């Protein structure tokens, strides 16, 4: 059973669901919690995946406790009825943690896709850092995107059932990005990528609510005032605190376009055509380097240090002057820009799902050959 509940879950698990279902030796079901209802459904539609079970937990203003309790309660019945031999959860979402806990209570082994990422700061990202660590304690199989992730688990004493597979997001992007893509969003269709430098911005982390997000918005206004060919495209997270800040500080600003969240294909293809990315997202730190786009990370630490070490990403925090300085550097220093754009992505070769399928088969039958680990 593959479980997902949020857009990031679905993006990274959808190609795995497809790969598992193509394996005749496995019977695969997909269960969604719908922690994010609309955004989840939109991604599943892209990959033509119809869930076998839908917990439909989302309510307006839901808290982390609400999500955890409803997933635990409703997953119990699904697990009893389906009786899977393995439950696969993803990453660091509350859906992933609560589903892993439900599987543990049912004494069903858990496989953790995207295991071993750490910031070692339990409140940043919150609640994702502890969600991921707790899933790691519940899981029997750990599918690590990189060797560094495997090393992190080893440092915590987790050495059994650990595999380096690459990240499934690279697999997903093989089917979402195309040179002749036509944007669904009308505002994106109107962009001139030849005469304007497009800065793609996302910011939604809880730790950036309030003053940090306000700093970012002021910095973006400064950049568009300083560079006449720069346009900011900011798909704004629907959380009221995020939308309210963006609207109040950037609404009506020249060459700043605030959008509703984009479809997966629009987002990936905008990323492929933009100049560079400013983000506090985890997934974009993996996606943009695979497309040759520099990433300025609007955080003080990251559970994805490989991109920073490879030179494709840079941690810059969310102080206004720091954002302006680092963005200005990429807009004025071609050598600095090329160094980040040309660095090799450390996150995968598009075969992560294939390796995970082989790991599952090896778990079911130890005589089956394990996969060759991914390495950069």
PDB file of N, CA, C and O in Angstrom, residues 55-87:
ATOM      1  N   UNK A  55      -9.283   8.701   2.537  1.00  0.00           N
ATOM      2  CA  UNK A  55      -9.705   8.995   3.903  1.00  0.00           C
ATOM      3  C   UNK A  55     -10.421  10.340   4.016  1.00  0.00           C
ATOM      4  O   UNK A  55     -11.147  10.569   4.985  1.00  0.00           O
ATOM      5  N   UNK A  56     -10.171  11.226   3.073  1.00  0.00           N
ATOM      6  CA  UNK A  56     -10.888  12.504   2.978  1.00  0.00           C
ATOM      7  C   UNK A  56     -10.925  13.244   4.319  1.00  0.00           C
ATOM      8  O   UNK A  56     -11.983  13.639   4.816  1.00  0.00           O
ATOM      9  N   UNK A  57      -9.740  13.485   4.895  1.00  0.00           N
ATOM     10  CA  UNK A  57      -9.696  14.040   6.253  1.00  0.00           C
ATOM     11  C   UNK A  57      -9.745  15.558   6.298  1.00  0.00           C
ATOM     12  O   UNK A  57     -10.007  16.139   7.351  1.00  0.00           O
ATOM     13  N   UNK A  58      -9.498  16.249   5.183  1.00  0.00           N
ATOM     14  CA  UNK A  58      -9.280  17.688   5.236  1.00  0.00           C
ATOM     15  C   UNK A  58     -10.518  18.437   5.738  1.00  0.00           C
ATOM     16  O   UNK A  58     -11.632  18.202   5.295  1.00  0.00           O
ATOM     17  N   UNK A  59     -10.276  19.357   6.686  1.00  0.00           N
ATOM     18  CA  UNK A  59     -11.303  20.280   7.151  1.00  0.00           C
ATOM     19  C   UNK A  59     -10.712  21.673   7.199  1.00  0.00           C
ATOM     20  O   UNK A  59      -9.483  21.844   7.301  1.00  0.00           O
ATOM     21  N   UNK A  60     -11.556  22.700   7.137  1.00  0.00           N
ATOM     22  CA  UNK A  60     -11.071  24.076   7.168  1.00  0.00           C
ATOM     23  C   UNK A  60     -10.411  24.374   8.511  1.00  0.00           C
ATOM     24  O   UNK A  60     -10.945  24.040   9.573  1.00  0.00           O
ATOM     25  N   UNK A  61      -9.228  24.992   8.469  1.00  0.00           N
ATOM     26  CA  UNK A  61      -8.535  25.377   9.680  1.00  0.00           C
ATOM     27  C   UNK A  61      -7.983  24.211  10.475  1.00  0.00           C
ATOM     28  O   UNK A  61      -7.737  24.334  11.679  1.00  0.00           O
ATOM     29  N   UNK A  62      -7.743  23.088   9.838  1.00  0.00           N
ATOM     30  CA  UNK A  62      -7.280  21.891  10.546  1.00  0.00           C
ATOM     31  C   UNK A  62      -5.927  22.129  11.213  1.00  0.00           C
ATOM     32  O   UNK A  62      -5.053  22.801  10.665  1.00  0.00           O
ATOM     33  N   UNK A  63      -5.763  21.567  12.399  1.00  0.00           N
ATOM     34  CA  UNK A  63      -4.491  21.653  13.122  1.00  0.00           C
ATOM     35  C   UNK A  63      -3.692  20.379  12.890  1.00  0.00           C
ATOM     36  O   UNK A  63      -4.208  19.380  12.376  1.00  0.00           O
ATOM     37  N   UNK A  64      -2.442  20.401  13.306  1.00  0.00           N
ATOM     38  CA  UNK A  64      -1.619  19.201  13.198  1.00  0.00           C
ATOM     39  C   UNK A  64      -2.211  18.062  14.018  1.00  0.00           C
ATOM     40  O   UNK A  64      -2.184  16.900  13.593  1.00  0.00           O
ATOM     41  N   UNK A  65      -2.751  18.376  15.178  1.00  0.00           N
ATOM     42  CA  UNK A  65      -3.387  17.340  15.999  1.00  0.00           C
ATOM     43  C   UNK A  65      -4.613  16.766  15.304  1.00  0.00           C
ATOM     44  O   UNK A  65      -4.851  15.550  15.345  1.00  0.00           O
ATOM     45  N   UNK A  66      -5.394  17.637  14.659  1.00  0.00           N
ATOM     46  CA  UNK A  66      -6.568  17.153  13.916  1.00  0.00           C
ATOM     47  C   UNK A  66      -6.148  16.175  12.832  1.00  0.00           C
ATOM     48  O   UNK A  66      -6.751  15.100  12.674  1.00  0.00           O
ATOM     49  N   UNK A  67      -5.128  16.543  12.051  1.00  0.00           N
ATOM     50  CA  UNK A  67      -4.675  15.687  10.950  1.00  0.00           C
ATOM     51  C   UNK A  67      -4.202  14.340  11.483  1.00  0.00           C
ATOM     52  O   UNK A  67      -4.591  13.278  10.990  1.00  0.00           O
ATOM     53  N   UNK A  68      -3.366  14.385  12.522  1.00  0.00           N
ATOM     54  CA  UNK A  68      -2.811  13.155  13.071  1.00  0.00           C
ATOM     55  C   UNK A  68      -3.906  12.233  13.598  1.00  0.00           C
ATOM     56  O   UNK A  68      -3.919  11.023  13.306  1.00  0.00           O
ATOM     57  N   UNK A  69      -4.844  12.792  14.340  1.00  0.00           N
ATOM     58  CA  UNK A  69      -5.901  11.968  14.932  1.00  0.00           C
ATOM     59  C   UNK A  69      -6.797  11.351  13.868  1.00  0.00           C
ATOM     60  O   UNK A  69      -7.151  10.163  13.953  1.00  0.00           O
ATOM     61  N   UNK A  70      -7.165  12.149  12.857  1.00  0.00           N
ATOM     62  CA  UNK A  70      -8.071  11.614  11.834  1.00  0.00           C
ATOM     63  C   UNK A  70      -7.386  10.551  10.974  1.00  0.00           C
ATOM     64  O   UNK A  70      -8.008   9.558  10.593  1.00  0.00           O
ATOM     65  N   UNK A  71      -6.103  10.762  10.640  1.00  0.00           N
ATOM     66  CA  UNK A  71      -5.392   9.740   9.864  1.00  0.00           C
ATOM     67  C   UNK A  71      -5.295   8.447  10.663  1.00  0.00           C
ATOM     68  O   UNK A  71      -5.562   7.354  10.141  1.00  0.00           O
ATOM     69  N   UNK A  72      -4.918   8.541  11.926  1.00  0.00           N
ATOM     70  CA  UNK A  72      -4.811   7.338  12.754  1.00  0.00           C
ATOM     71  C   UNK A  72      -6.140   6.588  12.825  1.00  0.00           C
ATOM     72  O   UNK A  72      -6.202   5.367  12.665  1.00  0.00           O
ATOM     73  N   UNK A  73      -7.201   7.325  13.065  1.00  0.00           N
ATOM     74  CA  UNK A  73      -8.502   6.693  13.225  1.00  0.00           C
ATOM     75  C   UNK A  73      -8.982   6.031  11.932  1.00  0.00           C
ATOM     76  O   UNK A  73      -9.432   4.877  11.939  1.00  0.00           O
ATOM     77  N   UNK A  74      -8.861   6.751  10.814  1.00  0.00           N
ATOM     78  CA  UNK A  74      -9.418   6.232   9.561  1.00  0.00           C
ATOM     79  C   UNK A  74      -8.497   5.218   8.895  1.00  0.00           C
ATOM     80  O   UNK A  74      -8.963   4.312   8.201  1.00  0.00           O
ATOM     81  N   UNK A  75      -7.185   5.355   9.099  1.00  0.00           N
ATOM     82  CA  UNK A  75      -6.256   4.392   8.509  1.00  0.00           C
ATOM     83  C   UNK A  75      -6.410   3.016   9.136  1.00  0.00           C
ATOM     84  O   UNK A  75      -6.194   1.992   8.479  1.00  0.00           O
ATOM     85  N   UNK A  76      -6.816   2.986  10.401  1.00  0.00           N
ATOM     86  CA  UNK A  76      -6.977   1.714  11.105  1.00  0.00           C
ATOM     87  C   UNK A  76      -7.908   0.767  10.351  1.00  0.00           C
ATOM     88  O   UNK A  76      -7.597  -0.416  10.153  1.00  0.00           O
ATOM     89  N   UNK A  77      -9.032   1.292   9.892  1.00  0.00           N
ATOM     90  CA  UNK A  77      -9.986   0.450   9.184  1.00  0.00           C
ATOM     91  C   UNK A  77      -9.492   0.014   7.819  1.00  0.00           C
ATOM     92  O   UNK A  77      -9.717  -1.127   7.392  1.00  0.00           O
ATOM     93  N   UNK A  78      -8.804   0.920   7.112  1.00  0.00           N
ATOM     94  CA  UNK A  78      -8.279   0.592   5.787  1.00  0.00           C
ATOM     95  C   UNK A  78      -7.230  -0.503   5.890  1.00  0.00           C
ATOM     96  O   UNK A  78      -7.216  -1.459   5.098  1.00  0.00           O
ATOM     97  N   UNK A  79      -6.349  -0.395   6.873  1.00  0.00           N
ATOM     98  CA  UNK A  79      -5.300  -1.403   7.031  1.00  0.00           C
ATOM     99  C   UNK A  79      -5.899  -2.758   7.395  1.00  0.00           C
ATOM    100  O   UNK A  79      -5.432  -3.799   6.923  1.00  0.00           O
ATOM    101  N   UNK A  80      -6.929  -2.747   8.226  1.00  0.00           N
ATOM    102  CA  UNK A  80      -7.570  -4.015   8.600  1.00  0.00           C
ATOM    103  C   UNK A  80      -8.229  -4.663   7.397  1.00  0.00           C
ATOM    104  O   UNK A  80      -8.177  -5.894   7.220  1.00  0.00           O
ATOM    105  N   UNK A  81      -8.838  -3.849   6.546  1.00  0.00           N
ATOM    106  CA  UNK A  81      -9.562  -4.391   5.390  1.00  0.00           C
ATOM    107  C   UNK A  81      -8.606  -4.820   4.282  1.00  0.00           C
ATOM    108  O   UNK A  81      -8.790  -5.871   3.662  1.00  0.00           O
ATOM    109  N   UNK A  82      -7.577  -4.012   4.006  1.00  0.00           N
ATOM    110  CA  UNK A  82      -6.648  -4.321   2.909  1.00  0.00           C
ATOM    111  C   UNK A  82      -5.570  -5.327   3.315  1.00  0.00           C
ATOM    112  O   UNK A  82      -5.067  -6.076   2.458  1.00  0.00           O
ATOM    113  N   UNK A  83      -5.167  -5.298   4.585  1.00  0.00           N
ATOM    114  CA  UNK A  83      -4.121  -6.196   5.101  1.00  0.00           C
ATOM    115  C   UNK A  83      -2.878  -6.203   4.217  1.00  0.00           C
ATOM    116  O   UNK A  83      -2.430  -7.269   3.759  1.00  0.00           O
ATOM    117  N   UNK A  84      -2.280  -5.047   3.949  1.00  0.00           N
ATOM    118  CA  UNK A  84      -1.073  -5.024   3.112  1.00  0.00           C
ATOM    119  C   UNK A  84       0.112  -5.657   3.833  1.00  0.00           C
ATOM    120  O   UNK A  84       0.162  -5.686   5.070  1.00  0.00           O
ATOM    121  N   UNK A  85       1.048  -6.162   3.052  1.00  0.00           N
ATOM    122  CA  UNK A  85       2.278  -6.715   3.625  1.00  0.00           C
ATOM    123  C   UNK A  85       3.342  -5.648   3.829  1.00  0.00           C
ATOM    124  O   UNK A  85       4.333  -5.876   4.528  1.00  0.00           O
ATOM    125  N   UNK A  86       3.141  -4.470   3.219  1.00  0.00           N
ATOM    126  CA  UNK A  86       4.089  -3.373   3.356  1.00  0.00           C
ATOM    127  C   UNK A  86       3.335  -2.067   3.103  1.00  0.00           C
ATOM    128  O   UNK A  86       2.530  -1.989   2.161  1.00  0.00           O
ATOM    129  N   UNK A  87       3.587  -1.058   3.920  1.00  0.00           N
ATOM    130  CA  UNK A  87       3.018   0.280   3.733  1.00  0.00           C
ATOM    131  C   UNK A  87       4.153   1.242   3.418  1.00  0.00           C
ATOM    132  O   UNK A  87       5.126   1.337   4.174  1.00  0.00           O
TER     133      UNK A  87
END
